[in-house]
GROMACS .gro file of C-alpha atoms in nm:
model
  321
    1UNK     CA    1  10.045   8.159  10.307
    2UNK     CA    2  10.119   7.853  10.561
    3UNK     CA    3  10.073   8.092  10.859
    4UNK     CA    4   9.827   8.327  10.976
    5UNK     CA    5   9.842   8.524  11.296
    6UNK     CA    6   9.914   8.894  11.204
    7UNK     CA    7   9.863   9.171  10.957
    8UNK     CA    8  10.189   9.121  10.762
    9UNK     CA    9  10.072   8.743  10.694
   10UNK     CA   10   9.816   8.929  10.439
   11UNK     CA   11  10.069   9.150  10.279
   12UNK     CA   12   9.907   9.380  10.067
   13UNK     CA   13   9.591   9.553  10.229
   14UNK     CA   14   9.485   9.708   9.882
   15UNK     CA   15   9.509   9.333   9.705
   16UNK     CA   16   9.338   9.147  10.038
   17UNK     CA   17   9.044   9.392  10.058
   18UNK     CA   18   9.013   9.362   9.681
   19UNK     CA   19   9.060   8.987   9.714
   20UNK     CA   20   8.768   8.999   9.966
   21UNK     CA   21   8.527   9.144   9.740
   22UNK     CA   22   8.576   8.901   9.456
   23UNK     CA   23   8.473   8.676   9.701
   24UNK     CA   24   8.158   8.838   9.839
   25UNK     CA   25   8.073   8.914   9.487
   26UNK     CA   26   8.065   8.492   9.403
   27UNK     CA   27   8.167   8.340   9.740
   28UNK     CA   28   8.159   7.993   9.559
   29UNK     CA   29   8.387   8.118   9.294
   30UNK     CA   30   8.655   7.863   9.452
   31UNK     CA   31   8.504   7.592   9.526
   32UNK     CA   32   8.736   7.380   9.352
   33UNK     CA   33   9.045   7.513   9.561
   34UNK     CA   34   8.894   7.302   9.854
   35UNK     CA   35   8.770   6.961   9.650
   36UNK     CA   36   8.912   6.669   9.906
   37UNK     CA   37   9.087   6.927  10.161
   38UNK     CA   38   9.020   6.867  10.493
   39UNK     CA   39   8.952   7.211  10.775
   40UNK     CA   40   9.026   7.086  11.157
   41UNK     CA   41   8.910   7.401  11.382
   42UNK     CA   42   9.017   7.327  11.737
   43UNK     CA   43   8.860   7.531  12.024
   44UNK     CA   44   9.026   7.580  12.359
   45UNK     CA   45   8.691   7.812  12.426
   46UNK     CA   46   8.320   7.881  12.336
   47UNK     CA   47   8.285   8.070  12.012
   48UNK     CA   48   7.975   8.146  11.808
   49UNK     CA   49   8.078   8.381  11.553
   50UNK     CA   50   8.426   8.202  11.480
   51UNK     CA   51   8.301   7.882  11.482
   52UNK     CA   52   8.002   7.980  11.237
   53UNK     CA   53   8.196   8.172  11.007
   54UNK     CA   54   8.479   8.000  10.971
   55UNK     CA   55   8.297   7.647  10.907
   56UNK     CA   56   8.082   7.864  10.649
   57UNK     CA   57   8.392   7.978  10.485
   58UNK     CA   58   8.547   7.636  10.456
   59UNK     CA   59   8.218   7.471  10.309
   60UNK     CA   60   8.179   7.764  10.055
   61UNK     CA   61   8.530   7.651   9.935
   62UNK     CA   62   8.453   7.314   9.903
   63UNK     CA   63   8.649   7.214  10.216
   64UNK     CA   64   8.525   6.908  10.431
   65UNK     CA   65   8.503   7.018  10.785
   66UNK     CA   66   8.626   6.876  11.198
   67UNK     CA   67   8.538   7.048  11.474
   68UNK     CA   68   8.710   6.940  11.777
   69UNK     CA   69   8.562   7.079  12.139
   70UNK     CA   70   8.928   7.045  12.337
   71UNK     CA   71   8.747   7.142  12.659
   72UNK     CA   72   8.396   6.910  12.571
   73UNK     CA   73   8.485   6.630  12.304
   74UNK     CA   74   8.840   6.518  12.377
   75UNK     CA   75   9.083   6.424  12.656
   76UNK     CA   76   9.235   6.691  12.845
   77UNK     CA   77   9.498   6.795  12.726
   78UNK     CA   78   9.835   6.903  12.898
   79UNK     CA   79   9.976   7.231  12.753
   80UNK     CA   80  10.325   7.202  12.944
   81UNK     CA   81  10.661   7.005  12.944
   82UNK     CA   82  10.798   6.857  13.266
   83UNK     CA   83  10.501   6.757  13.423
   84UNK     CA   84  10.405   6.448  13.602
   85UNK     CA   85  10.107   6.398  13.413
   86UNK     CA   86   9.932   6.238  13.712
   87UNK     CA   87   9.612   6.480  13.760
   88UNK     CA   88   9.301   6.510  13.514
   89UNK     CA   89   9.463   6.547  13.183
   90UNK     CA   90   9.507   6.268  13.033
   91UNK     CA   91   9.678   6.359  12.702
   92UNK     CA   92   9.988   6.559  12.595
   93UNK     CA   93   9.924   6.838  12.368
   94UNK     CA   94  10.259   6.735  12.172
   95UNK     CA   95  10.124   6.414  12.101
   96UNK     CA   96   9.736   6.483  12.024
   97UNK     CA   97   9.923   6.803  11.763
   98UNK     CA   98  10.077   6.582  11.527
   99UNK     CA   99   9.758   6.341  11.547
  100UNK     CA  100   9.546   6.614  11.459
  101UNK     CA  101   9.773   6.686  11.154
  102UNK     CA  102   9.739   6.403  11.024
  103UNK     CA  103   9.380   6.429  10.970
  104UNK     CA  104   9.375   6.703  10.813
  105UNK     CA  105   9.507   6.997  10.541
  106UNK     CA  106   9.472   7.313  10.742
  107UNK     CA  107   9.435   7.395  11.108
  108UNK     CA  108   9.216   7.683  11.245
  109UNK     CA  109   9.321   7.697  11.659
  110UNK     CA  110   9.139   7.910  11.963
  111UNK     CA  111   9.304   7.940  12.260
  112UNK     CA  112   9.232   8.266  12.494
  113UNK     CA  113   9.470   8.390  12.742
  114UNK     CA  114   9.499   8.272  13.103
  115UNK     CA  115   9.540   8.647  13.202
  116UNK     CA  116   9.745   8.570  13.502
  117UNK     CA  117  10.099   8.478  13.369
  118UNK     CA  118  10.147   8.741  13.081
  119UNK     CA  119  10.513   8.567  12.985
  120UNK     CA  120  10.311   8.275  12.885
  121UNK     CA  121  10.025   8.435  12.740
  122UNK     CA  122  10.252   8.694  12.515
  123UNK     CA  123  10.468   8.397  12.411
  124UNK     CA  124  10.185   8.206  12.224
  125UNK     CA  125  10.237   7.930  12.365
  126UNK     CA  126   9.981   7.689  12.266
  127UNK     CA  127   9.947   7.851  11.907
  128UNK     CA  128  10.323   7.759  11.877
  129UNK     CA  129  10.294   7.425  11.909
  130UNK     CA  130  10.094   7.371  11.685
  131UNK     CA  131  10.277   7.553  11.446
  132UNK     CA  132  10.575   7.353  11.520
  133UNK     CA  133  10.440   7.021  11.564
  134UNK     CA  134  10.137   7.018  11.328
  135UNK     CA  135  10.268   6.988  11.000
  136UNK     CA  136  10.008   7.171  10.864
  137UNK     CA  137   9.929   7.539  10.750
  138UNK     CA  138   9.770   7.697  11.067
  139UNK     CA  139   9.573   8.007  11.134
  140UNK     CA  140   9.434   8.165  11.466
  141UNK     CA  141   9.093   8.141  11.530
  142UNK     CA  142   9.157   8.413  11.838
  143UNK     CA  143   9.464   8.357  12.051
  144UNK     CA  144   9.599   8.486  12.380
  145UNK     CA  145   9.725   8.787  12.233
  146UNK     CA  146   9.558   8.802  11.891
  147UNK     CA  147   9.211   8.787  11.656
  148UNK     CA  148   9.339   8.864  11.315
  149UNK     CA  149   9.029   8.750  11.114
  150UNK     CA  150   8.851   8.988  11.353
  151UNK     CA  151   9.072   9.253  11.245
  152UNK     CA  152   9.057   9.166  10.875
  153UNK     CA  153   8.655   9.177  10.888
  154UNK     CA  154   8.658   9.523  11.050
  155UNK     CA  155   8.922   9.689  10.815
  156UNK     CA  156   8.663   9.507  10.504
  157UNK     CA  157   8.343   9.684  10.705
  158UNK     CA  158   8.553  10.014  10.715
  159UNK     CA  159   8.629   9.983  10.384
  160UNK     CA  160   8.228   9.924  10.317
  161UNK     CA  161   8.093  10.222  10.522
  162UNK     CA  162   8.360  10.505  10.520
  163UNK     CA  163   8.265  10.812  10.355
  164UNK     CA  164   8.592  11.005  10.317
  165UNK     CA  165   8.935  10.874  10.163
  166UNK     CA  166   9.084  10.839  10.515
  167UNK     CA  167   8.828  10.813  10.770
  168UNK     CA  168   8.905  10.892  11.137
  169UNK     CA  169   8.884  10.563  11.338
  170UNK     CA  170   8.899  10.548  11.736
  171UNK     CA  171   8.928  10.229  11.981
  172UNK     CA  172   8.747  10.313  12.281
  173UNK     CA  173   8.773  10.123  12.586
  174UNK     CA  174   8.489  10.029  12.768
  175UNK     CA  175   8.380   9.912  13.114
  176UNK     CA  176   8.310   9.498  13.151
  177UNK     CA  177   8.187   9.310  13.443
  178UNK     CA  178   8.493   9.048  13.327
  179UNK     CA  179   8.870   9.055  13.280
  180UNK     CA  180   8.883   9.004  12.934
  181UNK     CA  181   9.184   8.949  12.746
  182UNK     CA  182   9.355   9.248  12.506
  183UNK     CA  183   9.340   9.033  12.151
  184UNK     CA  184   9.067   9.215  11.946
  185UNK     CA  185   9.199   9.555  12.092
  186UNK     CA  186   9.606   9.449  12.002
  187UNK     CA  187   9.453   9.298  11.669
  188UNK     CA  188   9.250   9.612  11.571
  189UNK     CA  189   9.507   9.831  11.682
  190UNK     CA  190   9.768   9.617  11.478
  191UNK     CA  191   9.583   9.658  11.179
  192UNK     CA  192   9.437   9.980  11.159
  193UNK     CA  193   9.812  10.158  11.198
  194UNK     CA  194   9.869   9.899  10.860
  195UNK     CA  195   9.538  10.103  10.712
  196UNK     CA  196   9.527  10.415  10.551
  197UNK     CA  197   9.337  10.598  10.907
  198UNK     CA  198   9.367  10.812  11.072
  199UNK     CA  199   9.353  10.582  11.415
  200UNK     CA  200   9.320  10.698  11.789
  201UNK     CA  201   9.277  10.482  12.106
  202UNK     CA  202   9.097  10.629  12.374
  203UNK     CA  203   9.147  10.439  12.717
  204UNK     CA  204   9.196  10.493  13.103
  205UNK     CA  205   9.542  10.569  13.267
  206UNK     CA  206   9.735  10.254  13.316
  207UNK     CA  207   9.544  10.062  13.047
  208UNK     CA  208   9.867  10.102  12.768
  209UNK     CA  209   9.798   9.854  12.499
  210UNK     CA  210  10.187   9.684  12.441
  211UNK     CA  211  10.364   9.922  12.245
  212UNK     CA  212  10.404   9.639  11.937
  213UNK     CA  213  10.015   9.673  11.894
  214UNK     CA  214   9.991  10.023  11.948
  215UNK     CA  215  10.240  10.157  11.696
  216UNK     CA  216  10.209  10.490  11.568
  217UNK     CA  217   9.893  10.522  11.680
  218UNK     CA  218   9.776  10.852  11.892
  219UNK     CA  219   9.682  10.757  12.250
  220UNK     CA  220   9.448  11.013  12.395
  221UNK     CA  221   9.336  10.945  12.755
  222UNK     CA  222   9.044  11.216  12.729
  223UNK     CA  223   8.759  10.983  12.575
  224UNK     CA  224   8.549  11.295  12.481
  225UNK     CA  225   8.876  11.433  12.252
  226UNK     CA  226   8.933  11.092  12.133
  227UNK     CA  227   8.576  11.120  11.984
  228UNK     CA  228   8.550  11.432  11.808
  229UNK     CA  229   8.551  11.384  11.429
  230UNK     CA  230   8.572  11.022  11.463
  231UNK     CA  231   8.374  10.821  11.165
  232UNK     CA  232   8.421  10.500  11.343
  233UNK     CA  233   8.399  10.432  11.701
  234UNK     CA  234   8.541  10.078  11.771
  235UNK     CA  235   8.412  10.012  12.141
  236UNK     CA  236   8.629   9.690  12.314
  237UNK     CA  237   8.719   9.585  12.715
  238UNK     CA  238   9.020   9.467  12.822
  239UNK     CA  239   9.193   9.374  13.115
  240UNK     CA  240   9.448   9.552  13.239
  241UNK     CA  241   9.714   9.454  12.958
  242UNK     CA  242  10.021   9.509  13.281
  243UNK     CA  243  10.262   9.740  13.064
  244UNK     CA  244  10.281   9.982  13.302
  245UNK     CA  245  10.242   9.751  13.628
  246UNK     CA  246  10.315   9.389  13.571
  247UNK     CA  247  10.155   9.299  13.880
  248UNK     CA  248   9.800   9.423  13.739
  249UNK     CA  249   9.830   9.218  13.409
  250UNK     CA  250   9.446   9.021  13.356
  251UNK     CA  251   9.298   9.235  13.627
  252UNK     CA  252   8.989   9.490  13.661
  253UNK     CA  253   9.154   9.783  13.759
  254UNK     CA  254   8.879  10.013  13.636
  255UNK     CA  255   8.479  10.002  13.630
  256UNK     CA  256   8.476  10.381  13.538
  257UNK     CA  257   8.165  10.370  13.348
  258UNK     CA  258   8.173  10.711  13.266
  259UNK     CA  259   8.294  10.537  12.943
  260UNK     CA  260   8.001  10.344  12.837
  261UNK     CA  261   7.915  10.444  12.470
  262UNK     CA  262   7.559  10.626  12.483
  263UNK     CA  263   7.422  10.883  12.251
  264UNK     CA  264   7.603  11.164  12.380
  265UNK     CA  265   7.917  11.020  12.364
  266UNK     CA  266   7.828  10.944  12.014
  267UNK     CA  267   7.724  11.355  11.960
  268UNK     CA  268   8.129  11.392  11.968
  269UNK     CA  269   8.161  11.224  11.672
  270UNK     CA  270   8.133  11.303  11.286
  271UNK     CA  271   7.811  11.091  11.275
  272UNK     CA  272   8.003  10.828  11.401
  273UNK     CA  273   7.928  10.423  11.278
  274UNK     CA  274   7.973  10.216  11.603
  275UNK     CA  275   8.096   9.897  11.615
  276UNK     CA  276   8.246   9.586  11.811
  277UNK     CA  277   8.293   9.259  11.737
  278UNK     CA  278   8.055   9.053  11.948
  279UNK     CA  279   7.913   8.937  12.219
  280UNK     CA  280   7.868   9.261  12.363
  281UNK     CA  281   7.713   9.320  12.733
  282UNK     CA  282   7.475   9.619  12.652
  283UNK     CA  283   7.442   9.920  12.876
  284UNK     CA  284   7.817   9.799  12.954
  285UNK     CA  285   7.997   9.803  12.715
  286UNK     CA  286   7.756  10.065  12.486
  287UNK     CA  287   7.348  10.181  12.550
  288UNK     CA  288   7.074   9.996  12.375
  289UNK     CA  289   7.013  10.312  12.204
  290UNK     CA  290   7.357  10.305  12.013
  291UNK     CA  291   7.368   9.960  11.950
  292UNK     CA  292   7.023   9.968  11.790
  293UNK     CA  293   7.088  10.319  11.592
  294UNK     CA  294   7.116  10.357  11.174
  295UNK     CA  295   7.485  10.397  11.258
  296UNK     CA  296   7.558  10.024  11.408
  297UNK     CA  297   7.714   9.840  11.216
  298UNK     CA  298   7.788   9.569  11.416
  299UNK     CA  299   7.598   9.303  11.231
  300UNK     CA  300   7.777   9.387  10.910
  301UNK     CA  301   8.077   9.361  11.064
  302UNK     CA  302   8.020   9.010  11.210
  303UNK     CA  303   7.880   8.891  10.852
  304UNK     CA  304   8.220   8.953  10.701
  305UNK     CA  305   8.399   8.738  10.948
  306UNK     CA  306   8.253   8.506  10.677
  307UNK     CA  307   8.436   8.689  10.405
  308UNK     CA  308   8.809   8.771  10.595
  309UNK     CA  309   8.824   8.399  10.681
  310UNK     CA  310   8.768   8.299  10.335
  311UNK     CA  311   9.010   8.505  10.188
  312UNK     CA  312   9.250   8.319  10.456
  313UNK     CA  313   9.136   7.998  10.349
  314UNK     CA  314   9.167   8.051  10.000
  315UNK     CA  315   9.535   8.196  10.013
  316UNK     CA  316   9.651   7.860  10.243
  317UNK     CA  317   9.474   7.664   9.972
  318UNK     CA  318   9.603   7.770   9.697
  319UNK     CA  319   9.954   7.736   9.897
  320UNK     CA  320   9.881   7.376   9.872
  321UNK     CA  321   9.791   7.339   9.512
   0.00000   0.00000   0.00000
């Protein structure tokens, strides 16, 4: 695997979940795939559960490990061509790419969108580049449009906690004080229709997910419906992705918090397991109460972050060999 970005990198779901717990089982078991291999993890933005869990994976393979803060610990770095590079940045990103490369094996990158110019942001950009002009396997640490080793931990917690063959999974949207960007929702989304679920999205009008996320899955704008029977509840803001209105792409155009997850909502569901993938603003984006019930499962779900990423690592590794 010299790329990872979306569910068909994995290829087989049965063989990647199955991968993933032959690593939980002995997560030093390859140790020896990493022995002089060198992880560079570059972050556009703040992360805690990324950074963490990706730098945990890494070590557990034997991997050295550089962290580079673009934004704290470097020059600033230009993202476009054609400019007069006569302001604060100081650096192009097409030179500091193939610098980076050469420090390293692999290449973990986190860039979030700019939610105002959704050509830009839906074009990847600054992962791109780095695919192009790297030289080096690289995987996204969360991108404008993406968060694939989010995705892959959540399908593993699924996997963990469902209690019937083909469990009945809903992403719920939920009010935010922020305009967040749509990449855990388009990743979830992207991999759940890949899963054997039966997967529903729940979300106001005018809030359409792009149709190459949503897929075949049901899109019920009655939250309450969305909920009944569910197993999992998958709570997650975003902005307003601009599918139906360009002009609203990256913007607030709801605060209806009529959607907050509370106990009642969770009454809909088939003794629903709630989760989301962290940081989460409570009484937001879901009650204390819920959060803090038997049924979350949210702290599970960011431990395996630990366990998607390494089966990442390991299959880039091995690549190398």
């Amino acid at each position: 695997m010299h790329t990872f970005i979306n569910v068909e990198d994995i290829g087989d779901l049965r063989q990647a979940l199955a991968e993933a717990q032959e690593i939980k089982n002995d997560r030093f078991k390859f140790q020896h795939l990493g022995k002089n291999k060198t992880l560079m993890m570059i972050f556009f933005n703040n992360s805690l559960r990324t950074r963490l869990s990706t730098q945990k994976a890494a070590m557990n393979l034997g991997m050295n490990v550089i962290v580079l803060d673009v934004n704290a610990g470097a020059w600033k770095l230009e993202t476009e061509r054609g400019v007069i590079m006569d302001g604060d940045k100081s650096e192009h990103l097409l030179e500091a790419i193939p610098v980076m490369g050469c420090y390293c094996d692999i290449i973990g990158v986190r860039s979030f969108a700019g939610l105002t110019d959704r050509e830009y942001d839906y074009a990847e950009t600054v992962l791109q580049q780095f695919i192009k002009y790297s030289g080096r396997p690289v995987f996204a640490m969360e991108t404008a449009t993406v968060h694939p080793l989010q995705a892959f931990a959540d399908l593993i917690t699924i996997e963990e906690h469902k209690a019937t063959s083909r469990p009945k999974v809903v992403l719920t949207w939920a009010p935010h004080c922020r305009a967040l960007p749509q990449a855990v929702p388009n990743s979830f989304a992207q991999w759940m229709n890949a899963a054997d679920v039966d997967f529903v999205i729940t979300h106001p009008q005018g809030y359409e997910l792009d149709p190459k996320f949503v897929g075949n899955a049901r899109v019920e704008y009655n939250q309450r419906k969305a909920f009944e029977g569910a197993d999992f509840i998958y709570a997650k803001n975003w902005s307003n992705p601009g599918v139906t209105n360009p002009a609203d792409y990256g913007k607030i155009t709801s605060k209806d918090m009529a959607w907050t997850v509370d106990t009642e909502h969770m009454s809909w569901t088939n003794n629903g397991k709630f989760m989301h993938c962290l940081p989460v603003r409570r009484n937001l984006i879901v009650t204390d109460d819920v959060i803090e019930s038997p049924n979350s499962i949210v702290i599970p779900e960011a431990a395996n972050r630990e366990i998607s990423c390494s089966v990442v690592l390991k299959r880039m590794l091995e690549a190398l060999q």
